[in-house]
Short mmCIF file of C-alpha atoms and ligand atoms in Angstrom, two decimals:
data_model
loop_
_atom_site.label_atom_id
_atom_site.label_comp_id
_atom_site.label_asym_id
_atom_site.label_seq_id
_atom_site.Cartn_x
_atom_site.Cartn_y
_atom_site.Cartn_z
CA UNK A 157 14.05 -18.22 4.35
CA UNK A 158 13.93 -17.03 1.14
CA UNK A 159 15.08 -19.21 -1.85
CA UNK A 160 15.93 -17.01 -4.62
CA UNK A 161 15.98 -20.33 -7.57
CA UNK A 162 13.05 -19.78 -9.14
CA UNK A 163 11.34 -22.15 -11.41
CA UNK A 164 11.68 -22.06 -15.30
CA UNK A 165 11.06 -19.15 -16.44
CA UNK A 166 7.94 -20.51 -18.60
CA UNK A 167 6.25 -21.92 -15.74
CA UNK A 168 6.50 -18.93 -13.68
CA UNK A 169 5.19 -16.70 -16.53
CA UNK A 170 2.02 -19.01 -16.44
CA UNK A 171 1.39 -19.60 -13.45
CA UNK A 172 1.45 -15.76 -12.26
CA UNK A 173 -0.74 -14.65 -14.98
CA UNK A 174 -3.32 -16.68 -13.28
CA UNK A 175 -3.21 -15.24 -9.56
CA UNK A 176 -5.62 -13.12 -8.02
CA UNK A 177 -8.02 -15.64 -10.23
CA UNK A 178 -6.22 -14.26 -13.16
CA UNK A 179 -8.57 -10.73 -13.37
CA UNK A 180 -5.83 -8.56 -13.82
CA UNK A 181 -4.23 -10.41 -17.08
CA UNK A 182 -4.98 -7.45 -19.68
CA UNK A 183 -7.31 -5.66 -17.97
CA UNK A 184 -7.15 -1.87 -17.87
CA UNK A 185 -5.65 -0.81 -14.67
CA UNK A 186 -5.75 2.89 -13.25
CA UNK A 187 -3.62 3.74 -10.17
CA UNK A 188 -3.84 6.82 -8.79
CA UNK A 189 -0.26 7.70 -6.99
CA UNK A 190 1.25 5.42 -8.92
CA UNK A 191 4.55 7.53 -8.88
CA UNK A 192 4.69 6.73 -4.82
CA UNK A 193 5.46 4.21 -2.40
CA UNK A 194 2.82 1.91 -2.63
CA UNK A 195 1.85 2.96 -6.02
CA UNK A 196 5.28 1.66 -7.63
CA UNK A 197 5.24 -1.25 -5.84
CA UNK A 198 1.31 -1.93 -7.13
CA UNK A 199 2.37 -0.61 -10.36
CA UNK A 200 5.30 -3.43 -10.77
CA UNK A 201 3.39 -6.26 -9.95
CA UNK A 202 0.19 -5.58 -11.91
CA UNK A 203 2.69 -5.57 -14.84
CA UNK A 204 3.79 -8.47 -13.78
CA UNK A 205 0.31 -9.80 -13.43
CA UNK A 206 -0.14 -8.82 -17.39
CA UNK A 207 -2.30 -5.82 -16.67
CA UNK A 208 -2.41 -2.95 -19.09
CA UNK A 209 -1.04 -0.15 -16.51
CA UNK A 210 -1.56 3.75 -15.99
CA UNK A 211 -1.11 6.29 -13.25
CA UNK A 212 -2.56 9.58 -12.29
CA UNK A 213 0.09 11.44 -9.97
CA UNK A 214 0.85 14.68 -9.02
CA UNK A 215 4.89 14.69 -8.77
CA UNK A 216 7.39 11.56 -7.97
CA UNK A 217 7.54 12.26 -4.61
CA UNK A 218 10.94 11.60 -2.98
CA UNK A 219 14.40 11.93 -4.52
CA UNK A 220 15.46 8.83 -5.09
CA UNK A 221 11.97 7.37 -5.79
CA UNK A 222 10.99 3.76 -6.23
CA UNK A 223 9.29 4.88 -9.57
CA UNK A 224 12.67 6.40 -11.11
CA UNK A 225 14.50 3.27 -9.54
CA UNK A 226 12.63 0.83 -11.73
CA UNK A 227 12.19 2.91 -14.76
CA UNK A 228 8.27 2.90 -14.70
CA UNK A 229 8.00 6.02 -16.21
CA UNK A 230 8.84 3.70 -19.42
CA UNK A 231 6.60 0.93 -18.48
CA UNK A 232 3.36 2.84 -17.86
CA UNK A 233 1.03 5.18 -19.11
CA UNK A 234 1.83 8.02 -17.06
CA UNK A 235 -0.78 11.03 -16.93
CA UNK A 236 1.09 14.00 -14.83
CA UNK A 237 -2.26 16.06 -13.02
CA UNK A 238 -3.71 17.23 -9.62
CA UNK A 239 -6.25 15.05 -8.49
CA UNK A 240 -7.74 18.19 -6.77
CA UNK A 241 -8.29 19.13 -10.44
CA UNK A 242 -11.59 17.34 -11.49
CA UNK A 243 -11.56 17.75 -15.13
CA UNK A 244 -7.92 16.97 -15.06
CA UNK A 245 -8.97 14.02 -13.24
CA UNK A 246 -11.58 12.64 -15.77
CA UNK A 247 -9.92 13.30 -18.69
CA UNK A 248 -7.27 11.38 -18.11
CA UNK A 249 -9.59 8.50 -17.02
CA UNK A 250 -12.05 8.78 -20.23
CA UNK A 251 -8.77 9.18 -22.12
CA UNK A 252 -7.46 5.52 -21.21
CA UNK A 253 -10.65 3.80 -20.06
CA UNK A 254 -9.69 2.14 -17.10
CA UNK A 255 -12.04 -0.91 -16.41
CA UNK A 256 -10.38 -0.85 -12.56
CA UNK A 257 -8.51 1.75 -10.84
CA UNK A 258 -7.06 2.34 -7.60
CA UNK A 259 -6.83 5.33 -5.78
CA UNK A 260 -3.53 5.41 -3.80
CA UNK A 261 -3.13 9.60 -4.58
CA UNK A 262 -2.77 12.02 -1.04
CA UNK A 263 -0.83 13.63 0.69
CA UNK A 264 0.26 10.92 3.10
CA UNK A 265 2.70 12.99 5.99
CA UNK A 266 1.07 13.39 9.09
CA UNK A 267 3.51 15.86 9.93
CA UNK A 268 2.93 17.82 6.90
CA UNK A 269 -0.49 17.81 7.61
CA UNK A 270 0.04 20.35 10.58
CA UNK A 271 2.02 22.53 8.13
CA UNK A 272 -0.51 22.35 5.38
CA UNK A 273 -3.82 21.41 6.31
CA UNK A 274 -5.94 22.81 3.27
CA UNK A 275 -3.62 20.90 1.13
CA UNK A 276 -3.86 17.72 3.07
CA UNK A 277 -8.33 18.06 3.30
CA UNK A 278 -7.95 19.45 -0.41
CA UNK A 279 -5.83 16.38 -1.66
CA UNK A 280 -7.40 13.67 0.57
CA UNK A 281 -10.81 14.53 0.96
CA UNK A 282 -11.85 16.41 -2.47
CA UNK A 283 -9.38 14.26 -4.39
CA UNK A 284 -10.96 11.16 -3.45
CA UNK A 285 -14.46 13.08 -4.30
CA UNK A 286 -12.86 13.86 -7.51
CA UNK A 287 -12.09 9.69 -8.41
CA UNK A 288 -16.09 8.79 -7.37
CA UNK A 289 -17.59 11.40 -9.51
CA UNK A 290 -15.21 9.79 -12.64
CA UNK A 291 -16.82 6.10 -11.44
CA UNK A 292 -19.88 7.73 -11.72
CA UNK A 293 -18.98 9.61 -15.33
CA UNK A 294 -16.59 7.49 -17.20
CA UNK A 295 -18.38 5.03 -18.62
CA UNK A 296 -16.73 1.20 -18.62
CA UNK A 297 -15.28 1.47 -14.63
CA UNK A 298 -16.29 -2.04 -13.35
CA UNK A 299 -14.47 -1.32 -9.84
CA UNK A 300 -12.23 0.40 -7.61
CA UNK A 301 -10.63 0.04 -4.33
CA UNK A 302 -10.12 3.67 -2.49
CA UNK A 303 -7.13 3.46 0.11
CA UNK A 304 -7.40 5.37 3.30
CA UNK A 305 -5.84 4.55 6.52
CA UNK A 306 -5.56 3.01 9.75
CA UNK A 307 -5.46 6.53 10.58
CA UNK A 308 -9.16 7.19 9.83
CA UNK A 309 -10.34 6.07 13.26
CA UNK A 310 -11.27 8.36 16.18
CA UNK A 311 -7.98 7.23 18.31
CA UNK A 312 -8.37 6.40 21.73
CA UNK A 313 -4.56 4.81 22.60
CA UNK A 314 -6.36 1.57 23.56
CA UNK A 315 -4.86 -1.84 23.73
CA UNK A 316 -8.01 -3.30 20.92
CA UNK A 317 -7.29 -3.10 17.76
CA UNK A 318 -9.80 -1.19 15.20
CA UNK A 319 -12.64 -2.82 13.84
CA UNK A 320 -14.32 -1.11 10.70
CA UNK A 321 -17.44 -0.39 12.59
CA UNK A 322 -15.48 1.88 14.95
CA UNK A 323 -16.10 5.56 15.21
CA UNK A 324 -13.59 7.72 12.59
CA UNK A 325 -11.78 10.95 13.31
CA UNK A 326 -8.94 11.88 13.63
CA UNK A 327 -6.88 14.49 15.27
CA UNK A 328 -4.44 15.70 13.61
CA UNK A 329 -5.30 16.69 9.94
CA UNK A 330 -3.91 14.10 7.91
CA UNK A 331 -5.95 11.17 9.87
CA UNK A 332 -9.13 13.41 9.70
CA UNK A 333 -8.58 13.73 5.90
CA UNK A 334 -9.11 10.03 5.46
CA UNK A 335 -11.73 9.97 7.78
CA UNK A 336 -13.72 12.57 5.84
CA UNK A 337 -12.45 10.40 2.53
CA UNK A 338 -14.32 6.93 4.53
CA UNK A 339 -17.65 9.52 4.87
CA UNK A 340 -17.61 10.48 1.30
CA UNK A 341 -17.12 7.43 -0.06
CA UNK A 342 -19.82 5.84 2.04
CA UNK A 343 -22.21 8.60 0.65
CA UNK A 344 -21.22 8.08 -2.43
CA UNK A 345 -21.67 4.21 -2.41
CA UNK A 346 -25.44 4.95 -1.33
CA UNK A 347 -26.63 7.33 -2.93
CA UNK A 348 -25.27 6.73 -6.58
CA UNK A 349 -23.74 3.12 -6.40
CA UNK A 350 -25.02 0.24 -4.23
CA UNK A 351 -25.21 -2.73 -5.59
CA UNK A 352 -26.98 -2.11 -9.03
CA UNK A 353 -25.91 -3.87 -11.51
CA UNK A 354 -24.11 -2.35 -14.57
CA UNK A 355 -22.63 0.21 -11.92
CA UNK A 356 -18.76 0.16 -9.87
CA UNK A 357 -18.35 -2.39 -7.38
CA UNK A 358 -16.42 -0.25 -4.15
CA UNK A 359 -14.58 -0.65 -1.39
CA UNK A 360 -12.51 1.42 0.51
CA UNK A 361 -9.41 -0.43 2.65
CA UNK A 362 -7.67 0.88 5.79
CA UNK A 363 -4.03 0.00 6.41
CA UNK A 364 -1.08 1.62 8.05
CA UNK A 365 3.18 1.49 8.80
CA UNK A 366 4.00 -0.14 5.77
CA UNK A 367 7.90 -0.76 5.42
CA UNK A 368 9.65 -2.17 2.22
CA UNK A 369 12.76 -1.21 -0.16
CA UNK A 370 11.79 1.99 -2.21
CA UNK A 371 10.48 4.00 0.49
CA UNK A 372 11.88 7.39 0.38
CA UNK A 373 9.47 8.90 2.73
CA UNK A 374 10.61 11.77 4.99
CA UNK A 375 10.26 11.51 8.69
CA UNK A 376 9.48 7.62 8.66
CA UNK A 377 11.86 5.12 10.60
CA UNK A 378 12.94 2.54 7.88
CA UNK A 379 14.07 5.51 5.39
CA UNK A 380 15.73 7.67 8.19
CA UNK A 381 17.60 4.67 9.26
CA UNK A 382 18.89 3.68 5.70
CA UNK A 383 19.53 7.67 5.29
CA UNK A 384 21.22 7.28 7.91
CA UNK A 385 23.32 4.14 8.16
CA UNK A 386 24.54 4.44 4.37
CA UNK A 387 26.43 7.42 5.67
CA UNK A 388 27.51 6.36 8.54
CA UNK A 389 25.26 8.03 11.28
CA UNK A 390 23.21 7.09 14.21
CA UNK A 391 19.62 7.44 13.80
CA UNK A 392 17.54 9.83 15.62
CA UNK A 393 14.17 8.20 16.87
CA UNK A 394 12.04 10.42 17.68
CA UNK A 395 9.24 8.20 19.46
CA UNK A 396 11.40 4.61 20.12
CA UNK A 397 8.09 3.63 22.41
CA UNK A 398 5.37 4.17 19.78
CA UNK A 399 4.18 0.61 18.97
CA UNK A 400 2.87 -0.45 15.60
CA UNK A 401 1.77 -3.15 13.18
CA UNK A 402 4.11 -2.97 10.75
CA UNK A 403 3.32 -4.24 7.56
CA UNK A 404 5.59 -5.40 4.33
CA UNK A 405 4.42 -3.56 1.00
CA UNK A 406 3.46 -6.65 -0.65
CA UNK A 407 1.54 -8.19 2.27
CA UNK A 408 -0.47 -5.02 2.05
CA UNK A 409 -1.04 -5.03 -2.20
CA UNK A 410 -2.05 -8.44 -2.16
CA UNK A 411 -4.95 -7.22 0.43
CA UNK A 412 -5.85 -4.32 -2.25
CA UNK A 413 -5.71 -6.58 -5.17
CA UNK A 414 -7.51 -9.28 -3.68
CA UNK A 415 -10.40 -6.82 -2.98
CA UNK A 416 -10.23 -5.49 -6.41
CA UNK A 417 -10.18 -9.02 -7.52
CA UNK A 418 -13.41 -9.90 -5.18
CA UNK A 419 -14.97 -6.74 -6.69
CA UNK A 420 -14.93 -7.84 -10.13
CA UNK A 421 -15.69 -10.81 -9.63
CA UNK A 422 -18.71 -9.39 -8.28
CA UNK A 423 -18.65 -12.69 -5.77
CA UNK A 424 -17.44 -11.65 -2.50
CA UNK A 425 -20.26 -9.46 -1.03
CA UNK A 426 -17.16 -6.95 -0.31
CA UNK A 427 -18.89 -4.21 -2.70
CA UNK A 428 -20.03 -1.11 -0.54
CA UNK A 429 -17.31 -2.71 2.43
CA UNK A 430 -14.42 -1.07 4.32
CA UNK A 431 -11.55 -4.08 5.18
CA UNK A 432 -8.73 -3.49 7.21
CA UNK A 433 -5.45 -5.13 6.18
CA UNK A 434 -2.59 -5.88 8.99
CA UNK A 435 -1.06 -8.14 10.61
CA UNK A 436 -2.05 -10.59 13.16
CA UNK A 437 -2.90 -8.57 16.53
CA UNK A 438 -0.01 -9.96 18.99
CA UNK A 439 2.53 -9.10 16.02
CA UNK A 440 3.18 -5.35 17.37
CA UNK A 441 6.68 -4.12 17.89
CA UNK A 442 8.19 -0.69 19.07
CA UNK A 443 9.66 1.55 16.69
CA UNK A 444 12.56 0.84 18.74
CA UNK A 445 12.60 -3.01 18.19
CA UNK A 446 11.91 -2.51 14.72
CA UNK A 447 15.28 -0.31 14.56
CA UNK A 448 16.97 -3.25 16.40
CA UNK A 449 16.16 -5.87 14.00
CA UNK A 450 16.03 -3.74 10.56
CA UNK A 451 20.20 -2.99 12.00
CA UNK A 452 20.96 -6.49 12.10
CA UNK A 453 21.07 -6.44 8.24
CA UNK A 454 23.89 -3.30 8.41
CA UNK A 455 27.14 -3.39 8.99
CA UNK A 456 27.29 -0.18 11.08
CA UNK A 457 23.43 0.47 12.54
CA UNK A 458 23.18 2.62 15.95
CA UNK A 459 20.55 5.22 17.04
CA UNK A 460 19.93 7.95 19.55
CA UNK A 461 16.72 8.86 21.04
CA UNK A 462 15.34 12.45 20.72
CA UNK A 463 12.04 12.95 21.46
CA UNK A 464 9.70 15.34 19.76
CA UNK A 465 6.34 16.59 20.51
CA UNK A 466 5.68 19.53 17.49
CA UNK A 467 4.12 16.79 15.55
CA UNK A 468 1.91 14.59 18.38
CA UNK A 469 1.24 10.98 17.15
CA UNK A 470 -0.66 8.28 18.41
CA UNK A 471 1.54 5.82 20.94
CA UNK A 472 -0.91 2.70 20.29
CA UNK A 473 -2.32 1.90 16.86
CA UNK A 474 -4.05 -1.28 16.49
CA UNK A 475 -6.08 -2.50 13.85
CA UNK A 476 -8.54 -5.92 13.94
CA UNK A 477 -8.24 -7.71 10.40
CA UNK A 478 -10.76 -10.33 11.27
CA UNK A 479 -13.09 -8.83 8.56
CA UNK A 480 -10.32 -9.71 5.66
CA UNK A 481 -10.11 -13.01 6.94
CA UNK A 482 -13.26 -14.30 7.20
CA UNK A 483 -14.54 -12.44 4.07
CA UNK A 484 -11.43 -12.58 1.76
CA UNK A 485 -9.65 -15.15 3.66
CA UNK A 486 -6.83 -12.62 3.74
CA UNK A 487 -3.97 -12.57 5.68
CA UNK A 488 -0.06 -11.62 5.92
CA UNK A 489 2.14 -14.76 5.45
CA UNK A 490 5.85 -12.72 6.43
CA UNK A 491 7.09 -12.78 10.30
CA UNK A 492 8.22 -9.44 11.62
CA UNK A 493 11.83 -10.65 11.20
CA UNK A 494 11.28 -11.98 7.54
CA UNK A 495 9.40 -8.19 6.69
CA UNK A 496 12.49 -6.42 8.07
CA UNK A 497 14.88 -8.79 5.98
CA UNK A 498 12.95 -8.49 2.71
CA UNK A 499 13.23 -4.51 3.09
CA UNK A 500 16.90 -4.62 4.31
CA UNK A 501 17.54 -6.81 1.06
CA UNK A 502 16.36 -4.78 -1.36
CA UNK A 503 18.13 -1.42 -0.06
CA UNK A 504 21.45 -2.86 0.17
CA UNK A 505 20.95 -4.18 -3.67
CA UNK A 506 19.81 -0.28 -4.42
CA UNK A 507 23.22 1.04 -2.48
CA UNK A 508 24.87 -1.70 -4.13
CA UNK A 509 24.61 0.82 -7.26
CA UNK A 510 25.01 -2.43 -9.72
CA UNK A 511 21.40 -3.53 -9.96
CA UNK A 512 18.20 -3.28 -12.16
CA UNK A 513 15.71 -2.24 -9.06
CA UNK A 514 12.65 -3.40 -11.53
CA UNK A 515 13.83 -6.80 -12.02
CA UNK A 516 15.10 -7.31 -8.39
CA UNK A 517 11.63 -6.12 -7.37
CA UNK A 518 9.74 -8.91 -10.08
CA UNK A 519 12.17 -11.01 -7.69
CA UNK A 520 11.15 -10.30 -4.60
CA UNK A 521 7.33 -10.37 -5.71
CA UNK A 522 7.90 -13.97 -7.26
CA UNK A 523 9.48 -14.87 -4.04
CA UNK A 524 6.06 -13.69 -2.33
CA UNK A 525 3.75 -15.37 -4.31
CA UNK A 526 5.32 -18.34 -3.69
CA UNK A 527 5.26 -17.96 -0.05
CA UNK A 528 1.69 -16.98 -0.75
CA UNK A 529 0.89 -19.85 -2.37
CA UNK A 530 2.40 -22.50 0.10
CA UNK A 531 0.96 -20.96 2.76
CA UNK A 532 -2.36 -21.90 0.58
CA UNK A 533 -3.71 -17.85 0.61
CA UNK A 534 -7.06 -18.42 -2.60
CA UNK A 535 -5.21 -15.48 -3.96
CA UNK A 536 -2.13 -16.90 -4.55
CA UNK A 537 -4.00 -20.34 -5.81
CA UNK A 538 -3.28 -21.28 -9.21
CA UNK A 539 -5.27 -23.67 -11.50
CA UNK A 540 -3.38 -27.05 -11.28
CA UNK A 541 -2.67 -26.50 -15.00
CA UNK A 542 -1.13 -23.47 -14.15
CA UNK A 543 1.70 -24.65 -12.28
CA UNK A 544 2.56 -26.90 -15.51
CA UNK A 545 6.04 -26.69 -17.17
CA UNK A 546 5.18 -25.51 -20.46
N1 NAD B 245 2.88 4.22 3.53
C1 NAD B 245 2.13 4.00 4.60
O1 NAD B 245 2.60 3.47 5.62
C2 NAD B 245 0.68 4.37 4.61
C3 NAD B 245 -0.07 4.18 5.78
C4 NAD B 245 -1.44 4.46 5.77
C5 NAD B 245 -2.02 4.94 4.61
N2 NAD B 245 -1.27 5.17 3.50
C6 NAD B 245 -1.96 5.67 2.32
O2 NAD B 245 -1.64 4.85 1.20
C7 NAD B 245 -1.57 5.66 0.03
C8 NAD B 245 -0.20 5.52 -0.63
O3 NAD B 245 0.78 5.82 0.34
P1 NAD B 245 2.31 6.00 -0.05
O4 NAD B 245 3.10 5.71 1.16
O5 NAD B 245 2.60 5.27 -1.29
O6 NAD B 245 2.36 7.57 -0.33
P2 NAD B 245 3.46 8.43 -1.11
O7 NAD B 245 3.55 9.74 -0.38
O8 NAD B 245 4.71 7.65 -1.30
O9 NAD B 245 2.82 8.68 -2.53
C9 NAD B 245 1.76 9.58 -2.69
C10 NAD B 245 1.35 9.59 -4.15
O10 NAD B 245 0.26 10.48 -4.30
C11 NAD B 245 0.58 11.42 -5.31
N3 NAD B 245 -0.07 12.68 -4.99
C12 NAD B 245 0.08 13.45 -3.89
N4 NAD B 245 -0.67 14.55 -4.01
C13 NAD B 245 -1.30 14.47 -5.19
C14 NAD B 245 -2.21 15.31 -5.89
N5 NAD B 245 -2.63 16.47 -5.38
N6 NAD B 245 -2.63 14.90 -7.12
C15 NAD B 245 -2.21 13.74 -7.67
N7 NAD B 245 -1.36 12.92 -7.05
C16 NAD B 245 -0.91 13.29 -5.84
C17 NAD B 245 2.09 11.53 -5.32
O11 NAD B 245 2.56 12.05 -6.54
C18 NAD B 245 2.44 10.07 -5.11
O12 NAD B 245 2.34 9.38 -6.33
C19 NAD B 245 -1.90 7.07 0.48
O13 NAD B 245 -3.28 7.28 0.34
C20 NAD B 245 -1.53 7.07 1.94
O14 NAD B 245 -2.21 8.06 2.68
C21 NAD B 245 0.07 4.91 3.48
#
């Protein structure tokens, strides 16, 4: 399911340099949040890509942390600040003169969010503010991709998934913080960007439940159950029932990168759009069966269920990706089963205490791209003389 003899190593260095139509190969790459989750992951593979790489984050999260895990506090530019703080904000972007950034940066617990609202509008809402007023003030920005959420819709627990002309909201404070972010953005797009010429090409893109190694995440399932199982306990679910489209890390990057890629091309018509990236609409699954087949990978996995209700969370969250395939010809290429085994792999190599975490990630990224690729995704298309021996 997933060969790990790769080809020689001067093929592969060629033939990566020229996915995502090659845009990324030393271009100046911003990523806000780049110390998180996503933002490591994003932050790996644009190296990989040959992009010149910086981040804007607040703090490294979690303890252990993808970011420490790979070393790419060494591989980086890293600017420490508060995206809250404006002039923080656009000094470090006039400082490295980012021709493409993306803005990953918020605080992303839901939970949290009923603990710390102003925080969560603050860092959501004004930070993403904060990144369009440096698109419209640092001069040389040729595009950026803001990431919300799936969360940004008004939710009404119905079996349709979202399409990205549906109404946003948001309860709770966290999904109304990205909701606000979709408004601003959208405000911003018309009344200082459009589609002039000489100005940012934008897009914002809506995605949720995204599992992979490296999470460290409090309160979500496929980090409580690794905190869990590597010492030997049962995890506690908290809401086995919820249903969700879960989403591997890299299935969800290659949406955001293709969109950045569309933007500078400047060919796609995605500039001003909102995309939602998923997977297919049958492919739902209960936290409960996720827990099931994430502990086939363990040697000791078992759970109890105790449910909550300080935190209330949707039960049903769908979201329609027609949009990204029809316009980007986007689309997730793992099974449910082949997401769960990825993530499973690379935690047991990180428990394993033996490993270098960056280069097992490059791994697992090359591995994608070639799954990418033969499932014939135009991002993962290479030039024929790209897949040359050289
Ligand atoms: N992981 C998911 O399943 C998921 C689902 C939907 C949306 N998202 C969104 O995707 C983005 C990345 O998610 P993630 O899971 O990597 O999040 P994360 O919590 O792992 O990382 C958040 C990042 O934002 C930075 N940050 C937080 N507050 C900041 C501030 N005030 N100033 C500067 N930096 C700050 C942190 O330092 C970190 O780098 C977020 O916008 C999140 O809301 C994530």
């Amino acid at each position: 399911m997933w060969p790990h003899t790769d080809p020689q190593p001067a093929t592969v260095c060629l033939r990566v340099s020229m996915l995502f139509n090659g845009v990324y190969r030393g271009r100046r790459v911003l990523i806000t949040g780049h110390t998180g989750f996503k933002g490591s992951w994003m932050a790996t593979w644009l190296l990989e890509l040959g992009a010149d790489v910086a981040g804007f984050s607040v703090d490294v999260p979690t303890s252990p942390a993808n970011f420490d895990a790979s070393g790419l506090r060494d591989k980086v530019r890293h600017y420490e600040g508060d995206i809250r703080d404006r002039g923080a904000f656009l000094a470090a972007a006039r400082e490295f003169k980012p021709s493409c950034i993306f803005h990953l940066a918020a605080q992303s617990l839901v939970r949290r969010s009923y603990t710390s609202p102003v925080e969560t509008f603050e860092t959501n809402a004004i930070g993403t503010l904060n990144v369009l007023e440096a698109l419209r003030h640092v001069p040389g920005i040729e595009a950026a991709v803001l990431i919300t959420s799936d969360k940004c819709y008004r939710n009404r627990d119905w079996v349709w998934g979202y399409r990205e002309t549906d109404t946003l909201g948001g309860e709770d404070p966290y999904s109304s913080s990205k909701g606000c972010a979709e408004l601003i953005y959208h405000s911003y797009y018309c009344s200082f960007f459009g589609r002039t010429a000489g100005l940012p090409a934008t897009a914002t893109a809506r995605a949720g439940n995204v599992i992979g190694g490296g999470d460290w995440t409090p309160d979500a399932i496929v980090p409580d159950c690794v905190r869990s199982w590597a010492s030997g306990d049962p995890v506690v679910l908290r809401n086995p029932h919820a249903v969700r489209s879960w989403l591997q890390v890299l299935e969800v990057l290659s949406g955001y990168m293709w969109l950045g890629a569309s933007l500078l091309s400047g060919a796609s018509g995605a500039n001003g759009e909102s995309f939602n990236f998923g997977p297919p609409s049958e492919a739902t699954y209960s936290v409960e069966r996720l827990v099931s087949e994430f502990g086939k990978h363990w040697a000791k996995a078992s759970w109890n269920v105790r449910p909550m209700h300080d935190a209330p969370e949707a039960q049903l969250l769908k979201l329609s990706c027609e949009k990204a395939l029809a316009q980007l010809s986007w689309r997730t290429v793992l099974s449910f089963e082949e997401t769960l085994a990825l993530t499973a792999e690379w935690y047991r190599e990180y428990l394993s205490g033996s490993a270098d975490m960056f280069e097992f990630s490059l791994d697992q990224i090359r591995r994608y791209q070639r799954k990418a690729s033969q499932s014939g995704l135009p991002w993962a298309r290479s030039p024929e003389v790209a897949w040359q021996a050289v």
